[in-house]
Each structure stands twice: as structure tokens, then as C-alpha cells.
Coordinates of N, CA and C in Angstrom, one line a residue:
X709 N -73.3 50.3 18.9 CA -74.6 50.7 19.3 C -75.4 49.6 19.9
X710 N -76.3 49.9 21.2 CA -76.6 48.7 21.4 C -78.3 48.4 20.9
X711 N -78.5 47.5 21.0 CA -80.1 47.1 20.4 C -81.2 47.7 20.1
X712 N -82.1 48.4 19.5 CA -83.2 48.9 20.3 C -84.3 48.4 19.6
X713 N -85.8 49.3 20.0 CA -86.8 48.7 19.0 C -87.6 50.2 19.3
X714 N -88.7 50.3 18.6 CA -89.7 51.2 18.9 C -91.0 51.1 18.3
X715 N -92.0 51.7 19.3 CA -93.6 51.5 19.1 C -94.2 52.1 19.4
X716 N -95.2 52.5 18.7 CA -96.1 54.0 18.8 C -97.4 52.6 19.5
X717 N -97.9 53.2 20.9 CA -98.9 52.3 21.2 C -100.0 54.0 21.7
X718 N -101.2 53.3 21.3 CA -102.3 54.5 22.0 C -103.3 54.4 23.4
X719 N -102.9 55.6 24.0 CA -103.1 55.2 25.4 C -105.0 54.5 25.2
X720 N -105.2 53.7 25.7 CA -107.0 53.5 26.2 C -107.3 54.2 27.2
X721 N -108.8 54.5 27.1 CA -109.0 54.9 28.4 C -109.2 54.0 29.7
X722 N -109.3 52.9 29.7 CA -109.2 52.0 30.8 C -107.7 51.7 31.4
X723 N -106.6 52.4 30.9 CA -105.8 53.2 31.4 C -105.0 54.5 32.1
X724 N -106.4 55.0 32.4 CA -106.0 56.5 32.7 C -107.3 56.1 34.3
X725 N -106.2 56.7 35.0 CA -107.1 57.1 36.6 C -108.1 58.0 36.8
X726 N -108.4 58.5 37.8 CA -109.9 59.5 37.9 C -109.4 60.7 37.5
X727 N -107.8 60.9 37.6 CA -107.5 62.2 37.3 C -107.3 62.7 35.6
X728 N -107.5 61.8 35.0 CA -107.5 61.6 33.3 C -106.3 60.9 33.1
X729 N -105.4 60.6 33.7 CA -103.8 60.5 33.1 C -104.0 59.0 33.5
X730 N -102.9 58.3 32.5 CA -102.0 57.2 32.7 C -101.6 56.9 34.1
X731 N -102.6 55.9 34.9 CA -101.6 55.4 35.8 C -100.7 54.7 35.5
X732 N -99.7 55.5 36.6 CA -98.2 55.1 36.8 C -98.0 53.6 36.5
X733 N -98.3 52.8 37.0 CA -97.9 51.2 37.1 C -98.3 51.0 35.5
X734 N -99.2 51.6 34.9 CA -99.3 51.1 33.6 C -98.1 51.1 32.6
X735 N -97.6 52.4 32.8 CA -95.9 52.2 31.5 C -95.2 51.4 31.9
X736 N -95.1 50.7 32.5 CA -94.3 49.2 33.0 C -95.2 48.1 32.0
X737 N -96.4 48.3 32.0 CA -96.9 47.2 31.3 C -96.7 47.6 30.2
X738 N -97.0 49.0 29.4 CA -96.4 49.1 28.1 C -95.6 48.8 27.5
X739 N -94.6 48.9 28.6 CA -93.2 48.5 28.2 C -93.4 47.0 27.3
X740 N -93.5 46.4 29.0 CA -93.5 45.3 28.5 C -94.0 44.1 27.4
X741 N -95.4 45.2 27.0 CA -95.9 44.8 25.9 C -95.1 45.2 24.7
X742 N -94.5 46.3 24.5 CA -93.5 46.7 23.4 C -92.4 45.4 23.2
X743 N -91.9 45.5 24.3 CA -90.7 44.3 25.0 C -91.5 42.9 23.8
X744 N -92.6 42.4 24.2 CA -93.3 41.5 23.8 C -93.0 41.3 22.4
X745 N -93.3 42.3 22.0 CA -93.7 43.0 20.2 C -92.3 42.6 19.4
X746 N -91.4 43.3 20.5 CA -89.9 43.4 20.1 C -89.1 42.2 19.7
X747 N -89.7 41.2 20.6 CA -88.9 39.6 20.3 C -89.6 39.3 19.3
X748 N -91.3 38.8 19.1 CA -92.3 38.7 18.1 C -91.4 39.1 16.7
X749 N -91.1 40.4 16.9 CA -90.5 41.3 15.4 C -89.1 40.5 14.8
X750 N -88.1 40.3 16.3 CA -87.8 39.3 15.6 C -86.8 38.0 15.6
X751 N -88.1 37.5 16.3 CA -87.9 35.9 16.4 C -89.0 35.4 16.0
X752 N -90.2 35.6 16.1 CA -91.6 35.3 14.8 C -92.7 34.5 15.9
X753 N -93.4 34.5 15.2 CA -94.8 34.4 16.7 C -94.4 32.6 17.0
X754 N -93.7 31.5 16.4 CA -93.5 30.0 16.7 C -92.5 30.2 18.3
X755 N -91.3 30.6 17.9 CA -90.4 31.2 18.9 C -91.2 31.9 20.1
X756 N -91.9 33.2 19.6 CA -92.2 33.5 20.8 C -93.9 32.9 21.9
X757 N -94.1 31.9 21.1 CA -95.1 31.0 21.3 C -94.6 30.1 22.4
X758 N -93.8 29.5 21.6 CA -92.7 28.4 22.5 C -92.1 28.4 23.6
X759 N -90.9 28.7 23.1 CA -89.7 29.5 24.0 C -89.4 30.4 24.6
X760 N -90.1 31.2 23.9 CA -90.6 32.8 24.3 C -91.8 33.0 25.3
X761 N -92.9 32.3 25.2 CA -93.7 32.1 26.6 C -93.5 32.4 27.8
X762 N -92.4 31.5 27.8 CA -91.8 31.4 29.3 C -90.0 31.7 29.9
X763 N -89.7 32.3 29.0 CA -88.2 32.3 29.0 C -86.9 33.2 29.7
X764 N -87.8 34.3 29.9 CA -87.8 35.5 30.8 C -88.7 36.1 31.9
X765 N -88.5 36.6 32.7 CA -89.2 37.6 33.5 C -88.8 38.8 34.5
X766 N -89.5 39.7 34.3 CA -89.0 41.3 34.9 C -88.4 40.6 36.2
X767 N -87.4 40.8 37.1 CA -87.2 41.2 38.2 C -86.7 41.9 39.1
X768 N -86.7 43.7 38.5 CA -86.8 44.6 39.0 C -87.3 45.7 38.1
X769 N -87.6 47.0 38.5 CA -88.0 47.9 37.7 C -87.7 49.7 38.4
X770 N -87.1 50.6 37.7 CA -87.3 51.7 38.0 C -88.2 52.9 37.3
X771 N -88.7 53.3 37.7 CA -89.4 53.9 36.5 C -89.6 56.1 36.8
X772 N -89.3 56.7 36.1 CA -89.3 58.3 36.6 C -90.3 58.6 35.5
X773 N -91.5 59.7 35.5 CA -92.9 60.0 35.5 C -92.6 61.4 34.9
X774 N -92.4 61.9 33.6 CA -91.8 63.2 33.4 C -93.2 64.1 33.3
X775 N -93.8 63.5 32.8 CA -95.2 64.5 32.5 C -96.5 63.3 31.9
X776 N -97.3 64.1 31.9 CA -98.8 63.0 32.3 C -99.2 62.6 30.7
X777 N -99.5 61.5 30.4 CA -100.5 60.9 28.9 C -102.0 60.4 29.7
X778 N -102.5 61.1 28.4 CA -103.5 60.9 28.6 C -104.2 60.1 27.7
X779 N -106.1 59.8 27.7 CA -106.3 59.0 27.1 C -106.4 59.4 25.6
X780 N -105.8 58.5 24.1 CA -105.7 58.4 22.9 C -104.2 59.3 22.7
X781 N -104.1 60.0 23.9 CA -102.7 60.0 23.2 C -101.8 58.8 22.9
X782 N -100.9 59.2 21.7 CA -99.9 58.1 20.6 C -98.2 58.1 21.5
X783 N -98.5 56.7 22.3 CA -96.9 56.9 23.0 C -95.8 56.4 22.3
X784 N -94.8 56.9 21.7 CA -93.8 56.3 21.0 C -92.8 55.7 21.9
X785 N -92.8 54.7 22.0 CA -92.1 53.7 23.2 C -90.6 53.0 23.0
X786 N -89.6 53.5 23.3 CA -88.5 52.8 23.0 C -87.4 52.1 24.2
X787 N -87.2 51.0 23.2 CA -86.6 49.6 24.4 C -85.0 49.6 23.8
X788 N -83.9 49.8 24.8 CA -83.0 49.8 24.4 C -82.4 48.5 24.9
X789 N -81.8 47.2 24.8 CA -80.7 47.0 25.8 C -79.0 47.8 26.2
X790 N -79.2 47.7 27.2 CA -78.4 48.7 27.9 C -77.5 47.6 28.5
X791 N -77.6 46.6 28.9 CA -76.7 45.7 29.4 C -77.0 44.3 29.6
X792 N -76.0 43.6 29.2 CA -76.2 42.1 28.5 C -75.5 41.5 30.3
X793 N -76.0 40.5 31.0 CA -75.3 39.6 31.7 C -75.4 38.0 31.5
X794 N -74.6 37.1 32.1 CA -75.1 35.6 31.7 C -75.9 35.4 32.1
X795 N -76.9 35.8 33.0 CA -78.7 35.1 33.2 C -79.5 36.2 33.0
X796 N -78.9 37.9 32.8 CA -80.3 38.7 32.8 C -79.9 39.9 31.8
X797 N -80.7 40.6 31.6 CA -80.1 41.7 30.6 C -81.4 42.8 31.1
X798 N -80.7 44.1 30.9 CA -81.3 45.5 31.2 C -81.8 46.2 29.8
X799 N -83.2 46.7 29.9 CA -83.9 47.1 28.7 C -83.9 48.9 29.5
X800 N -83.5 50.0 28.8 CA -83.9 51.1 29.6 C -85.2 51.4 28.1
X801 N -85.8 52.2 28.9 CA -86.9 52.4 28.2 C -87.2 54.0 28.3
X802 N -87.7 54.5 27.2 CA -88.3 55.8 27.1 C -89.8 56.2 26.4
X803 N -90.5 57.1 26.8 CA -91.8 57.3 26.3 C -92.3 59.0 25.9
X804 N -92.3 58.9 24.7 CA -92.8 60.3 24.0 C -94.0 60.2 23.7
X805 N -94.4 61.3 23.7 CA -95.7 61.9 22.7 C -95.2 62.9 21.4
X806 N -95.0 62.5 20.5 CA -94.4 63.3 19.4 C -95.2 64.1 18.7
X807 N -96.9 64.1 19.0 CA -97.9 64.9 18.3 C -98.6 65.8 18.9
X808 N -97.8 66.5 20.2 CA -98.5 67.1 20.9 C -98.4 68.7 20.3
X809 N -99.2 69.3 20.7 CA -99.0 70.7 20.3 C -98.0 71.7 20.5
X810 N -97.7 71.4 21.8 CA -96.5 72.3 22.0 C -95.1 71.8 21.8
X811 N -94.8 70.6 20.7 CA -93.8 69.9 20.4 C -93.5 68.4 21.2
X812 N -92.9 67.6 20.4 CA -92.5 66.5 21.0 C -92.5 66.7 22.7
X813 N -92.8 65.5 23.7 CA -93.0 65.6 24.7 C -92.4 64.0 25.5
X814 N -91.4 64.5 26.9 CA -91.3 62.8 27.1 C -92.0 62.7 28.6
X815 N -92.6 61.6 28.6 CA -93.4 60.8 29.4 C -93.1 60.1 30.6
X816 N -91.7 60.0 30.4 CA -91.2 58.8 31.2 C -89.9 58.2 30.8
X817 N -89.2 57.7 31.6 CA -87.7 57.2 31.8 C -88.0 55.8 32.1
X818 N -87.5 54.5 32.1 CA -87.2 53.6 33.1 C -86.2 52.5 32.4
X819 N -85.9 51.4 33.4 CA -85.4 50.7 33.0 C -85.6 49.3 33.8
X820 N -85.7 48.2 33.2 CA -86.0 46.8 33.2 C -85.4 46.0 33.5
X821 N -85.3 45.5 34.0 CA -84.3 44.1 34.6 C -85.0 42.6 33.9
X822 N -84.9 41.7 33.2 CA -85.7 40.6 33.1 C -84.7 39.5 33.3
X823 N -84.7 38.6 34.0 CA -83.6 37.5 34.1 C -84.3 36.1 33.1
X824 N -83.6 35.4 32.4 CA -84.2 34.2 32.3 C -84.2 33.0 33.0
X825 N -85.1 32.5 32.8 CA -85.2 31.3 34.0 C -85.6 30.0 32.8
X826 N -85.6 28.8 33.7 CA -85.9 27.4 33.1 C -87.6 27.1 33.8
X827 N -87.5 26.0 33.5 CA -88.9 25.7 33.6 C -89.3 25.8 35.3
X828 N -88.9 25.4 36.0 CA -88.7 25.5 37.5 C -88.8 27.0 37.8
X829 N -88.2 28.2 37.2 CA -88.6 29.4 37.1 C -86.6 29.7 37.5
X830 N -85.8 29.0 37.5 CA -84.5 29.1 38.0 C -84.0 30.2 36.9
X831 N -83.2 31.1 37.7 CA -82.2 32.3 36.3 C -81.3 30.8 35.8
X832 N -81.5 31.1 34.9 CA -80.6 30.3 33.4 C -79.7 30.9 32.5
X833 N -78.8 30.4 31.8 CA -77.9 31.1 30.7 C -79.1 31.7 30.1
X834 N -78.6 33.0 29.4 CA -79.2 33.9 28.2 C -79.2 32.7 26.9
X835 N -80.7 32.8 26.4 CA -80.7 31.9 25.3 C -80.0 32.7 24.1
X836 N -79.3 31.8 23.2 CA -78.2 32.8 22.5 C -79.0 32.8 21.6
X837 N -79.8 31.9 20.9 CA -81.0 32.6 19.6 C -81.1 33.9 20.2
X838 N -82.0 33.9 20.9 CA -82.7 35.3 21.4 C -81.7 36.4 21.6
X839 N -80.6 36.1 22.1 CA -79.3 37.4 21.7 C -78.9 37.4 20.8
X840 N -78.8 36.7 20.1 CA -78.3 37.0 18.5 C -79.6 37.3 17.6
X841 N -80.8 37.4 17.8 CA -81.9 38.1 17.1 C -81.9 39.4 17.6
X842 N -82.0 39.5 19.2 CA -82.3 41.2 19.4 C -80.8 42.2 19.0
X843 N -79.8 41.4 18.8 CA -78.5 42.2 18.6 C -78.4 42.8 17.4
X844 N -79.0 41.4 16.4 CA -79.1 41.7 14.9 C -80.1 42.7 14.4
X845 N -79.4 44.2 14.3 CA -81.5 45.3 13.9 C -81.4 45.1 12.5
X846 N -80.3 44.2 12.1 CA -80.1 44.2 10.1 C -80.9 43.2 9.8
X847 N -81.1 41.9 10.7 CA -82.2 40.6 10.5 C -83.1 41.3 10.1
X848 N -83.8 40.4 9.0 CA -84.9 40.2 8.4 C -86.0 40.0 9.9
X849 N -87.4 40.8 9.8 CA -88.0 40.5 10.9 C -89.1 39.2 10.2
X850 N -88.9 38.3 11.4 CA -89.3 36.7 11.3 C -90.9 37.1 11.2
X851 N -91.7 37.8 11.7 CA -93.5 37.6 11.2 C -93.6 38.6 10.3
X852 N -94.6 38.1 9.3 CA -95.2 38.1 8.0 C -95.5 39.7 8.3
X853 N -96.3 40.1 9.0 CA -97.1 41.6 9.6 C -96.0 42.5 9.5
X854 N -94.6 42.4 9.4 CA -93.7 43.1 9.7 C -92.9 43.6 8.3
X855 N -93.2 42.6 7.5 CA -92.4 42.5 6.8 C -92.2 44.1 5.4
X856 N -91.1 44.3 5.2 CA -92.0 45.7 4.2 C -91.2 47.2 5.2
X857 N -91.6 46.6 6.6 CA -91.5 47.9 7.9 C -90.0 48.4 7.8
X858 N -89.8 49.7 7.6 CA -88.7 50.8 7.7 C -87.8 50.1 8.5
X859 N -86.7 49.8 8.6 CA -86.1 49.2 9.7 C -85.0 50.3 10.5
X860 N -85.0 50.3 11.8 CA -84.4 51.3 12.9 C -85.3 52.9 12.8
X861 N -84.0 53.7 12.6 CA -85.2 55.1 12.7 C -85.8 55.2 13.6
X862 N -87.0 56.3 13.7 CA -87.9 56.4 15.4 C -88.8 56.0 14.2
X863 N -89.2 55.9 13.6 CA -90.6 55.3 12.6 C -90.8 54.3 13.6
X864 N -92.1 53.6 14.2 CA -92.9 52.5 14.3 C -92.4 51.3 13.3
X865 N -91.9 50.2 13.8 CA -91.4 49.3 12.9 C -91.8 48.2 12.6
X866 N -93.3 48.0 13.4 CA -94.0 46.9 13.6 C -95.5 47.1 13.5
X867 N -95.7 47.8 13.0 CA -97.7 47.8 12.9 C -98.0 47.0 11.8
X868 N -99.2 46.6 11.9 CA -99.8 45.5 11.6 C -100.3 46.4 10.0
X869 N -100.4 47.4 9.9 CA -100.3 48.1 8.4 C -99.9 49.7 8.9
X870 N -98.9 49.7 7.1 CA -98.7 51.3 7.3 C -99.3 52.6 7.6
X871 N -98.8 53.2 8.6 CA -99.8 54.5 8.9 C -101.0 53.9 10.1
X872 N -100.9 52.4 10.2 CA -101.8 52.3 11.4 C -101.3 52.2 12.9
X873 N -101.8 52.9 14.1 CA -101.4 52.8 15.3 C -101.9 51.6 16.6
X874 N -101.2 50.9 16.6 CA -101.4 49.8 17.5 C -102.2 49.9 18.9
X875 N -103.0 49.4 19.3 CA -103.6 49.9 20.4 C -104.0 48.5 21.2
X876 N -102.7 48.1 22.4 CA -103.3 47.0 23.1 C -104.0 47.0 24.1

């Protein structure tokens, strides 16, 4: 099974275009804010402070647009890796609305490319901490805020308290 993580994030309205919905270019940034969350969960905010700062970056993206979110809807966001290489690895990504009225709803497809680089910004080997934390979903998650959290499942695995919805 390969990696994954998931996160219920709530759309803002300084998100949504004139037509009410989520612009497009924004679930790229969700992602990658989830993406964010996902190392944070567990490699712990020193790591992702440090090393984590600067250690990656997207260098391509595809993304397909199934149906529209709007603003306060709850996107349940999941990061899978999908494929490991020596400088870059592939996150595909999916986006529900699980509370809508007419039943669960998906949002969106895509998938992520991030390569690592060194300080020069050069692709670099895959840091093996960081692949051996996202491979491990049995690891203990390294920040305090997590700790307690259902681990795998579609449950939200990381909110800052139970029953509460994250909103970046």
C-alpha cells in the first residue's frame, strides 16, 4: 500500500471567484498546504522548520475539476504517494465534500510532481528521513497537536482538536 494522509480543510471565501466557486489554481495550493501538514504530522515542526523549509519543490502539476466547492464547504483532501524516484516523487491527490446533501461528492483529481533540490535549488537524492517517515503511517506522529489522532482511515488525522475543522 503506498503512503497516504488526509485533511478536512474549509473552503474561505477569499477563495472562491465572482462565480461563488473555488478558483481552479487554488486546489493546487490546498494540496499543497495538506502536503505541508503531512510532513509536519510526521516529521514534527523542528524538521519541517529546518530541512523541510527548503527541501522540495512542485515541478509539475495536473489537475481535473469534477464539480465546483464552494465557500465553507469541508474539503476532505487526500495525498497519496504514487511514485518514489531518486530526486523526485509523485503525490496524486483527491478532493471530496463528504457533507453534502446529495451524498459524498468529488471535487477534483490531480497529481504532483515535487523534486528535491539542495541549497542552489539543484534536484538532489530523496532525503531518506523524510522517506522513511512518509512510508511509515504506523510512526508515532512527531508534533504534540497530533498526538491522540485516529491513525489512517478517511478520519482527518491532524486537527489541532477533535471534531475541529482546519481552515488555512
Amino acid at each position: 500500500m503506498s503512503p497516504s494522509f488526509s485533511h478536512v480543510l474549509v473552503v474561505r471565501y477569499a477563495e472562491c471567484d465572482a462565480q461563488g466557486v473555488v478558483f481552479n489554481a487554488h486546489y493546487q495550493a490546498l494540496c499543497d498546504a495538506v502536503f505541508d501538514l503531512w510532513v509536519l504530522a510526521r516529521l514534527g515542526r523542528e524538521w519541517q522548520r529546518s530541512i523541510g523549509a527548503d527541501f522540495s519543490m512542485v515541478v509539475s502539476s495536473a489537475f481535473q475539476y469534477r464539480s465546483p466547492a464552494r465557500f465553507l464547504d469541508a474539503i476532505r483532501i487526500e495525498g497519496e504517494v504514487t511514485r518514489w524516484g531518486r530526486t523526485s516523487f509523485e503525490v496524486t491527490w483527491t478532493g471530496e465534500i463528504d457533507d453534502d446533501p446529495s451524498g459524498p461528492r468529488r471535487v477534483f483529481d490531480g497529481v504532483m510532481r515535487y523534486v528535491c533540490v539542495d541549497a542552489a535549488k539543484r534536484p538532489t537524492p530523496i532525503d531518506a528521513t523524510f522517506r522513511r517517515a512518509i512510508e511509515n503511517e504506523d510512526e508515532n506522529d512527531a508534533d504534540e497537536m497530533h498526538r491522540g489522532a485516529k491513525k489512517g482511515g478517511g478520519a482527518p488525522r491532524d486537527e489541532p482538536k477533535r471534531g475541529a475543522r482546519a481552515r488555512l
